[in-house]
mmCIF file of C-alpha atoms in Angstrom:
data_model
loop_
_atom_site.group_PDB
_atom_site.id
_atom_site.type_symbol
_atom_site.label_atom_id
_atom_site.label_comp_id
_atom_site.label_asym_id
_atom_site.label_seq_id
_atom_site.Cartn_x
_atom_site.Cartn_y
_atom_site.Cartn_z
ATOM 1 C CA MET Q 1 -32.525 -1.272 24.226
ATOM 2 C CA SER Q 2 -33.341 1.863 23.370
ATOM 3 C CA ILE Q 3 -30.083 3.614 24.798
ATOM 4 C CA VAL Q 4 -28.488 1.143 22.568
ATOM 5 C CA LYS Q 5 -30.613 2.131 19.468
ATOM 6 C CA ALA Q 6 -29.842 5.770 20.342
ATOM 7 C CA ALA Q 7 -26.386 5.193 20.416
ATOM 8 C CA LEU Q 8 -26.548 3.122 16.886
ATOM 9 C CA ARG Q 9 -28.134 5.672 15.512
ATOM 10 C CA ASN Q 10 -25.537 8.394 16.511
ATOM 11 C CA PRO Q 11 -21.931 7.489 15.438
ATOM 12 C CA PRO Q 12 -20.685 10.022 17.665
ATOM 13 C CA LEU Q 13 -22.414 9.108 20.860
ATOM 14 C CA LEU Q 14 -21.213 5.214 19.834
ATOM 15 C CA THR Q 15 -17.601 6.261 19.244
ATOM 16 C CA PHE Q 16 -17.680 7.994 22.743
ATOM 17 C CA ILE Q 17 -19.104 4.960 24.310
ATOM 18 C CA LEU Q 18 -16.256 2.902 22.780
ATOM 19 C CA VAL Q 19 -13.761 4.966 24.587
ATOM 20 C CA ALA Q 20 -15.438 5.246 27.704
ATOM 21 C CA LEU Q 21 -15.418 0.932 27.499
ATOM 22 C CA VAL Q 22 -11.676 0.460 25.969
ATOM 23 C CA TRP Q 23 -10.769 2.917 28.674
ATOM 24 C CA ILE Q 24 -12.463 1.016 31.623
ATOM 25 C CA VAL Q 25 -11.527 -2.362 30.618
ATOM 26 C CA ALA Q 26 -7.610 -1.199 30.067
ATOM 27 C CA SER Q 27 -7.652 0.343 33.356
ATOM 28 C CA LEU Q 28 -8.966 -2.875 35.333
ATOM 29 C CA THR Q 29 -6.786 -5.128 33.082
ATOM 30 C CA LEU Q 30 -3.424 -3.102 32.555
ATOM 31 C CA ARG Q 31 -1.217 -1.794 35.448
ATOM 32 C CA GLY Q 32 -0.955 1.889 35.264
ATOM 33 C CA PHE Q 33 -3.108 2.263 32.112
ATOM 34 C CA GLY Q 34 -5.456 4.187 34.206
ATOM 35 C CA ALA Q 35 -2.841 6.845 35.936
ATOM 36 C CA TYR Q 36 -3.362 10.236 35.180
ATOM 37 C CA GLY Q 37 -0.421 10.751 34.108
ATOM 38 C CA HIS Q 38 -0.606 7.967 31.254
ATOM 39 C CA LEU Q 39 -4.446 8.920 30.429
ATOM 40 C CA ARG Q 40 -2.953 12.804 30.076
ATOM 41 C CA TYR Q 41 -0.371 11.858 27.716
ATOM 42 C CA LEU Q 42 -2.506 9.608 25.745
ATOM 43 C CA LEU Q 43 -4.823 13.321 25.193
ATOM 44 C CA GLU Q 44 -1.683 15.055 24.281
ATOM 45 C CA LEU Q 45 -0.814 12.500 21.326
ATOM 46 C CA ALA Q 46 -4.568 12.556 20.338
ATOM 47 C CA ALA Q 47 -4.741 16.069 20.372
ATOM 48 C CA VAL Q 48 -1.797 16.066 17.300
ATOM 49 C CA ILE Q 49 -4.266 13.807 15.286
ATOM 50 C CA GLY Q 50 -7.172 15.701 16.511
ATOM 51 C CA ILE Q 51 -6.235 19.139 15.408
ATOM 52 C CA ALA Q 52 -4.969 17.523 12.140
ATOM 53 C CA ALA Q 53 -8.556 16.243 11.264
ATOM 54 C CA ALA Q 54 -10.095 18.857 12.013
ATOM 55 C CA GLY Q 55 -8.960 20.027 8.588
ATOM 56 C CA GLN Q 56 -9.638 16.847 7.221
ATOM 57 C CA THR Q 57 -13.047 16.822 8.530
ATOM 58 C CA LEU Q 58 -13.976 19.704 6.872
ATOM 59 C CA VAL Q 59 -12.392 18.844 3.414
ATOM 60 C CA ILE Q 60 -14.559 15.632 3.868
ATOM 61 C CA LEU Q 61 -17.459 16.938 4.498
ATOM 62 C CA MET Q 62 -17.507 18.801 1.387
ATOM 63 C CA GLY Q 63 -16.898 15.564 -0.536
ATOM 64 C CA GLY Q 64 -13.059 15.941 -0.896
ATOM 65 C CA ILE Q 65 -9.620 14.424 0.946
ATOM 66 C CA ASP Q 66 -6.813 16.137 1.901
ATOM 67 C CA LEU Q 67 -3.526 13.361 1.062
ATOM 68 C CA SER Q 68 -1.323 16.610 2.157
ATOM 69 C CA VAL Q 69 -2.002 16.700 5.350
ATOM 70 C CA GLY Q 70 1.297 14.542 6.831
ATOM 71 C CA ALA Q 71 3.354 16.737 4.396
ATOM 72 C CA VAL Q 72 2.195 19.926 5.489
ATOM 73 C CA ILE Q 73 2.704 18.572 9.271
ATOM 74 C CA THR Q 74 6.092 17.668 8.229
ATOM 75 C CA VAL Q 75 7.078 20.916 6.460
ATOM 76 C CA THR Q 76 5.696 23.040 9.602
ATOM 77 C CA ALA Q 77 7.802 21.310 11.873
ATOM 78 C CA ILE Q 78 11.060 21.680 9.976
ATOM 79 C CA LEU Q 79 10.358 25.131 8.833
ATOM 80 C CA VAL Q 80 9.536 26.531 12.536
ATOM 81 C CA PRO Q 81 13.387 26.219 13.590
ATOM 82 C CA LEU Q 82 14.947 27.150 9.999
ATOM 83 C CA ILE Q 83 12.917 30.528 9.754
ATOM 84 C CA SER Q 84 12.563 31.906 13.123
ATOM 85 C CA PRO Q 85 14.031 34.581 13.556
ATOM 86 C CA ALA Q 86 16.739 35.444 16.221
ATOM 87 C CA TRP Q 87 15.648 38.909 16.788
ATOM 88 C CA ASP Q 88 12.097 37.747 18.243
ATOM 89 C CA PRO Q 89 12.266 36.688 21.489
ATOM 90 C CA THR Q 90 8.811 35.401 21.422
ATOM 91 C CA GLY Q 91 9.169 32.798 18.412
ATOM 92 C CA LEU Q 92 5.552 33.979 17.035
ATOM 93 C CA VAL Q 93 7.197 35.519 13.785
ATOM 94 C CA GLY Q 94 8.590 31.941 12.989
ATOM 95 C CA VAL Q 95 5.183 30.431 14.102
ATOM 96 C CA GLY Q 96 3.230 32.760 12.342
ATOM 97 C CA ALA Q 97 5.323 32.384 9.153
ATOM 98 C CA ALA Q 98 5.359 28.528 8.978
ATOM 99 C CA LEU Q 99 1.273 28.343 9.422
ATOM 100 C CA ALA Q 100 0.971 31.179 6.394
ATOM 101 C CA ILE Q 101 3.186 28.748 3.962
ATOM 102 C CA ALA Q 102 0.815 26.045 5.592
ATOM 103 C CA VAL Q 103 -2.329 27.893 4.552
ATOM 104 C CA GLY Q 104 -0.800 28.656 0.862
ATOM 105 C CA ILE Q 105 -0.217 24.882 0.660
ATOM 106 C CA GLY Q 106 -3.809 24.531 1.049
ATOM 107 C CA LEU Q 107 -4.734 27.250 -1.190
ATOM 108 C CA LEU Q 108 -2.390 25.717 -4.193
ATOM 109 C CA ASN Q 109 -4.532 22.166 -3.567
ATOM 110 C CA SER Q 110 -7.492 24.048 -3.958
ATOM 111 C CA ALA Q 111 -6.430 25.938 -7.088
ATOM 112 C CA GLY Q 112 -5.144 22.661 -8.668
ATOM 113 C CA ALA Q 113 -8.616 21.127 -7.825
ATOM 114 C CA THR Q 114 -10.640 24.092 -8.835
ATOM 115 C CA TYR Q 115 -9.081 26.235 -11.626
ATOM 116 C CA LEU Q 116 -7.111 23.239 -13.361
ATOM 117 C CA ARG Q 117 -9.699 20.587 -12.162
ATOM 118 C CA VAL Q 118 -7.498 18.013 -11.092
ATOM 119 C CA PRO Q 119 -9.167 15.727 -8.638
ATOM 120 C CA PRO Q 120 -8.759 16.339 -5.046
ATOM 121 C CA ILE Q 121 -7.201 12.851 -4.041
ATOM 122 C CA ILE Q 122 -4.605 13.580 -7.256
ATOM 123 C CA MET Q 123 -3.835 16.753 -6.469
ATOM 124 C CA THR Q 124 -3.281 16.636 -2.960
ATOM 125 C CA LEU Q 125 -1.232 13.315 -3.496
ATOM 126 C CA ALA Q 126 0.754 15.327 -6.168
ATOM 127 C CA MET Q 127 1.701 17.804 -3.523
ATOM 128 C CA ALA Q 128 2.510 15.621 -0.707
ATOM 129 C CA THR Q 129 4.821 13.787 -2.961
ATOM 130 C CA PHE Q 130 6.632 17.305 -4.139
ATOM 131 C CA LEU Q 131 6.696 18.234 -0.299
ATOM 132 C CA GLN Q 132 8.326 15.162 0.714
ATOM 133 C CA GLY Q 133 10.764 15.671 -2.221
ATOM 134 C CA LEU Q 134 11.315 19.335 -1.441
ATOM 135 C CA LEU Q 135 12.357 18.659 2.680
ATOM 136 C CA VAL Q 136 14.641 16.114 1.814
ATOM 137 C CA ILE Q 137 16.226 19.074 -0.253
ATOM 138 C CA VAL Q 138 15.872 21.285 1.769
ATOM 139 C CA ALA Q 139 16.418 19.083 5.119
ATOM 140 C CA GLY Q 140 19.141 16.917 3.924
ATOM 141 C CA GLY Q 141 17.729 14.025 5.775
ATOM 142 C CA SER Q 142 18.794 15.356 9.233
ATOM 143 C CA ALA Q 143 17.110 16.357 12.427
ATOM 144 C CA VAL Q 144 16.447 20.062 13.255
ATOM 145 C CA THR Q 145 16.237 21.092 17.116
ATOM 146 C CA VAL Q 146 13.538 23.796 18.013
ATOM 147 C CA GLN Q 147 14.698 26.666 19.914
ATOM 148 C CA ASN Q 148 11.895 28.783 19.518
ATOM 149 C CA PRO Q 149 10.131 29.584 22.595
ATOM 150 C CA ALA Q 150 6.266 29.505 21.762
ATOM 151 C CA VAL Q 151 7.056 26.116 20.317
ATOM 152 C CA ILE Q 152 8.686 24.963 23.532
ATOM 153 C CA LEU Q 153 5.891 26.318 25.480
ATOM 154 C CA LEU Q 154 2.956 24.984 23.562
ATOM 155 C CA GLY Q 155 4.908 21.418 23.873
ATOM 156 C CA GLN Q 156 5.822 21.233 27.575
ATOM 157 C CA ALA Q 157 3.737 23.395 29.280
ATOM 158 C CA ARG Q 158 0.618 21.927 31.477
ATOM 159 C CA PRO Q 159 -1.339 24.915 33.254
ATOM 160 C CA PHE Q 160 -3.132 23.362 35.858
ATOM 161 C CA GLY Q 161 -1.807 20.092 34.893
ATOM 162 C CA VAL Q 162 -3.249 19.958 31.454
ATOM 163 C CA PRO Q 163 -1.177 20.004 28.656
ATOM 164 C CA ALA Q 164 -1.064 23.217 26.615
ATOM 165 C CA GLY Q 165 -1.891 21.042 23.418
ATOM 166 C CA VAL Q 166 -4.974 19.585 24.918
ATOM 167 C CA LEU Q 167 -6.124 23.115 25.494
ATOM 168 C CA LEU Q 168 -4.978 24.005 21.924
ATOM 169 C CA TRP Q 169 -7.381 21.140 20.941
ATOM 170 C CA VAL Q 170 -10.503 22.422 23.231
ATOM 171 C CA VAL Q 171 -10.220 25.788 21.173
ATOM 172 C CA VAL Q 172 -9.829 24.098 17.615
ATOM 173 C CA SER Q 173 -12.743 21.908 18.146
ATOM 174 C CA SER Q 174 -15.091 24.713 19.376
ATOM 175 C CA VAL Q 175 -14.461 26.922 16.784
ATOM 176 C CA VAL Q 176 -14.763 24.103 14.065
ATOM 177 C CA LEU Q 177 -18.053 22.749 15.797
ATOM 178 C CA LEU Q 178 -19.355 26.396 15.694
ATOM 179 C CA LEU Q 179 -18.028 26.885 12.313
ATOM 180 C CA ILE Q 180 -19.929 23.593 11.113
ATOM 181 C CA HIS Q 181 -23.375 23.865 12.874
ATOM 182 C CA ARG Q 182 -23.797 27.600 13.875
ATOM 183 C CA MET Q 183 -22.406 29.317 11.014
ATOM 184 C CA PRO Q 184 -23.710 29.674 7.523
ATOM 185 C CA ILE Q 185 -20.794 28.726 5.870
ATOM 186 C CA GLY Q 186 -20.870 25.293 7.756
ATOM 187 C CA ALA Q 187 -23.963 24.823 5.968
ATOM 188 C CA ARG Q 188 -22.848 25.329 2.773
ATOM 189 C CA PHE Q 189 -19.789 22.872 3.006
ATOM 190 C CA LEU Q 190 -22.470 19.713 4.179
ATOM 191 C CA ALA Q 191 -24.972 21.209 0.932
ATOM 192 C CA ILE Q 192 -21.741 20.786 -1.257
ATOM 193 C CA GLY Q 193 -20.855 17.250 0.057
ATOM 194 C CA ALA Q 194 -24.362 16.144 -0.518
ATOM 195 C CA ASN Q 195 -25.132 17.271 -3.565
ATOM 196 C CA PRO Q 196 -22.642 19.498 -5.479
ATOM 197 C CA LEU Q 197 -25.026 20.343 -8.694
ATOM 198 C CA ALA Q 198 -27.838 21.380 -6.842
ATOM 199 C CA SER Q 199 -25.544 23.835 -4.302
ATOM 200 C CA ARG Q 200 -24.059 25.255 -7.694
ATOM 201 C CA LEU Q 201 -27.668 25.867 -9.152
ATOM 202 C CA SER Q 202 -28.938 27.368 -5.850
ATOM 203 C CA GLY Q 203 -26.241 29.728 -6.226
ATOM 204 C CA VAL Q 204 -23.232 28.279 -4.054
ATOM 205 C CA SER Q 205 -19.831 29.219 -5.013
ATOM 206 C CA LEU Q 206 -17.892 25.471 -5.418
ATOM 207 C CA ILE Q 207 -14.445 27.511 -6.235
ATOM 208 C CA ARG Q 208 -15.138 30.280 -3.189
ATOM 209 C CA ASN Q 209 -15.634 27.169 -0.575
ATOM 210 C CA THR Q 210 -12.972 25.267 -1.948
ATOM 211 C CA LEU Q 211 -10.374 27.565 -1.614
ATOM 212 C CA VAL Q 212 -11.561 28.510 2.015
ATOM 213 C CA LEU Q 213 -11.597 24.703 2.899
ATOM 214 C CA TYR Q 214 -8.533 23.679 1.623
ATOM 215 C CA ALA Q 215 -6.874 27.067 3.452
ATOM 216 C CA LEU Q 216 -8.451 25.867 6.276
ATOM 217 C CA SER Q 217 -7.007 22.304 5.982
ATOM 218 C CA GLY Q 218 -3.624 23.524 5.637
ATOM 219 C CA PHE Q 219 -3.729 25.421 8.641
ATOM 220 C CA PHE Q 220 -4.943 22.986 10.995
ATOM 221 C CA ALA Q 221 -2.247 20.637 9.765
ATOM 222 C CA GLY Q 222 0.237 23.109 10.088
ATOM 223 C CA LEU Q 223 -0.949 23.860 13.721
ATOM 224 C CA ALA Q 224 -0.802 20.239 14.293
ATOM 225 C CA GLY Q 225 3.105 19.945 13.098
ATOM 226 C CA VAL Q 226 3.847 23.333 15.385
ATOM 227 C CA LEU Q 227 2.629 21.147 18.362
ATOM 228 C CA LEU Q 228 4.133 18.054 17.437
ATOM 229 C CA LEU Q 229 7.321 19.816 17.128
ATOM 230 C CA GLY Q 230 7.054 21.310 20.383
ATOM 231 C CA MET Q 231 6.349 17.788 21.870
ATOM 232 C CA ASN Q 232 9.195 15.993 20.246
ATOM 233 C CA ARG Q 233 11.583 19.323 20.076
ATOM 234 C CA GLN Q 234 13.023 18.577 16.998
ATOM 235 C CA GLY Q 235 11.490 18.129 13.451
ATOM 236 C CA TYR Q 236 12.548 15.588 10.796
ATOM 237 C CA VAL Q 237 11.711 14.378 7.251
ATOM 238 C CA GLY Q 238 8.555 12.095 7.599
ATOM 239 C CA ILE Q 239 7.616 13.190 11.037
ATOM 240 C CA GLY Q 240 4.042 13.720 9.683
ATOM 241 C CA ASP Q 241 3.810 10.612 7.887
ATOM 242 C CA PRO Q 242 1.775 8.808 10.664
ATOM 243 C CA TYR Q 243 -0.996 11.514 11.193
ATOM 244 C CA LEU Q 244 -2.276 11.261 7.361
ATOM 245 C CA LEU Q 245 -4.327 7.775 7.624
ATOM 246 C CA THR Q 246 -4.857 8.378 11.262
ATOM 247 C CA SER Q 247 -6.649 11.686 10.384
ATOM 248 C CA ILE Q 248 -8.617 10.027 7.716
ATOM 249 C CA ALA Q 249 -9.558 7.021 10.187
ATOM 250 C CA ALA Q 250 -10.138 9.515 13.332
ATOM 251 C CA VAL Q 251 -12.966 11.216 10.975
ATOM 252 C CA VAL Q 252 -14.738 8.057 9.332
ATOM 253 C CA LEU Q 253 -14.495 6.410 13.143
ATOM 254 C CA GLY Q 254 -16.177 9.310 14.021
ATOM 255 C CA GLY Q 255 -19.466 8.938 11.733
ATOM 256 C CA THR Q 256 -18.876 11.234 9.132
ATOM 257 C CA SER Q 257 -19.355 9.623 5.513
ATOM 258 C CA ILE Q 258 -16.288 9.680 3.218
ATOM 259 C CA LEU Q 259 -18.528 10.500 0.425
ATOM 260 C CA GLY Q 260 -19.265 14.108 2.025
ATOM 261 C CA GLY Q 261 -22.568 15.675 3.042
ATOM 262 C CA ARG Q 262 -22.931 14.063 6.505
ATOM 263 C CA GLY Q 263 -21.057 14.340 9.697
ATOM 264 C CA THR Q 264 -19.662 16.226 12.541
ATOM 265 C CA TYR Q 265 -16.442 16.825 14.097
ATOM 266 C CA ALA Q 266 -17.873 15.936 17.292
ATOM 267 C CA GLY Q 267 -17.327 12.421 16.091
ATOM 268 C CA THR Q 268 -13.680 12.798 15.202
ATOM 269 C CA ILE Q 269 -12.694 13.951 18.448
ATOM 270 C CA PRO Q 270 -13.583 10.377 20.159
ATOM 271 C CA GLY Q 271 -12.204 9.185 16.861
ATOM 272 C CA ALA Q 272 -8.691 10.480 17.441
ATOM 273 C CA ILE Q 273 -8.587 9.378 21.085
ATOM 274 C CA LEU Q 274 -9.634 5.746 20.408
ATOM 275 C CA LEU Q 275 -6.852 5.918 17.690
ATOM 276 C CA VAL Q 276 -4.129 6.579 20.202
ATOM 277 C CA THR Q 277 -5.679 4.484 22.865
ATOM 278 C CA ALA Q 278 -5.489 1.358 20.212
ATOM 279 C CA THR Q 279 -1.860 2.242 19.429
ATOM 280 C CA ALA Q 280 -0.829 2.198 23.335
ATOM 281 C CA LEU Q 281 -2.708 -1.081 23.958
ATOM 282 C CA ILE Q 282 -0.847 -2.437 20.683
ATOM 283 C CA THR Q 283 2.429 -0.766 22.062
ATOM 284 C CA VAL Q 284 1.854 -3.309 25.439
ATOM 285 C CA VAL Q 285 1.933 -6.241 23.083
ATOM 286 C CA ASN Q 286 5.933 -7.254 22.479
ATOM 287 C CA ALA Q 287 5.627 -7.930 18.720
ATOM 288 C CA SER Q 288 7.927 -6.608 16.135
ATOM 289 C CA PRO Q 289 6.988 -3.304 14.019
ATOM 290 C CA GLY Q 290 5.529 -5.571 11.343
ATOM 291 C CA TRP Q 291 2.791 -7.495 13.519
ATOM 292 C CA ARG Q 292 1.908 -4.380 15.481
ATOM 293 C CA SER Q 293 1.232 -2.703 11.794
ATOM 294 C CA ILE Q 294 -1.095 -5.514 11.117
ATOM 295 C CA MET Q 295 -2.880 -5.300 14.150
ATOM 296 C CA PHE Q 296 -3.497 -1.702 14.129
ATOM 297 C CA GLY Q 297 -4.825 -2.387 10.635
ATOM 298 C CA THR Q 298 -7.082 -5.352 11.593
ATOM 299 C CA LEU Q 299 -8.298 -3.120 14.885
ATOM 300 C CA ILE Q 300 -9.273 -0.198 12.698
ATOM 301 C CA LEU Q 301 -11.220 -2.221 10.583
ATOM 302 C CA ALA Q 302 -12.658 -3.974 13.527
ATOM 303 C CA LEU Q 303 -13.769 -0.595 14.791
ATOM 304 C CA LEU Q 304 -15.305 0.543 11.850
ATOM 305 C CA LEU Q 305 -17.206 -2.180 11.147
ATOM 306 C CA ILE Q 306 -18.412 -2.040 15.102
ATOM 307 C CA SER Q 307 -19.281 1.802 14.487
ATOM 308 C CA GLY Q 308 -21.469 0.843 11.359
ATOM 309 C CA ARG Q 309 -20.188 3.742 9.443
ATOM 310 C CA GLU Q 310 -22.519 3.403 5.966
ATOM 311 C CA ALA Q 311 -25.543 1.014 7.226
ATOM 312 C CA ARG Q 312 -27.042 2.497 10.113
ATOM 313 C CA ARG Q 313 -28.446 5.957 9.360
#
């Protein structure tokens, strides 16, 4: 009983336990689910959500939200093939330029939220809408194929049998956890999310921290877009749309308060894996896309109730 109570008081641990239980039951009941190749594929898909959710976690911890994540992923996935110069044999110039644009979008979001005092939910939603329209004009609705060597390597390489995207997620996770729990800026994010007024009176700059935060969110969304492009080998308008809600769901499933001030990226990690696993299990059911969406939404609500977001502190 003490273990159960400890798990209920620790949302990240509870989410890890849910993932382990689902994987064990699915491996015993579904043929091929527990195969190494299949589990590796699930982790590779989870890496895209997890990297996108890294920035989302930081934003939500500070009491904000970023609804432009899906659009930034799409922007990066389309721009990298278009702006990668032919004279760059590594492909890093195109990737760097696309990530710089993603950071710039994050800075625009934060500028609107701070200097113009537009609520973050409105600012980021407006930015996402603007970017979607711009992409339709630029890409013309057609898919673009990636030839960038760095992107292809990231999406297809498997050093020691581990997808490069998963290794990238490990690096991102380490950096974000260090940022939140071992650096002063992480403490400031949590303090602002818990009580913005008290933080401001204590000398914490809301503007500076908001700028940093949304810039990081743009960067991680752009990085997820680069990885997704490498895995799919092409980018198209709407490729990042599914990752907006899943990035938020992964954060909340991991125990981070949607109101800010409480949580950790350690919970977002199993939250991303749980979402991908749920999608894989629903895909096994031979249902129409509409029913699959209904089942997925219902399952997300059930998982949120099981993990007891706000009631269990």
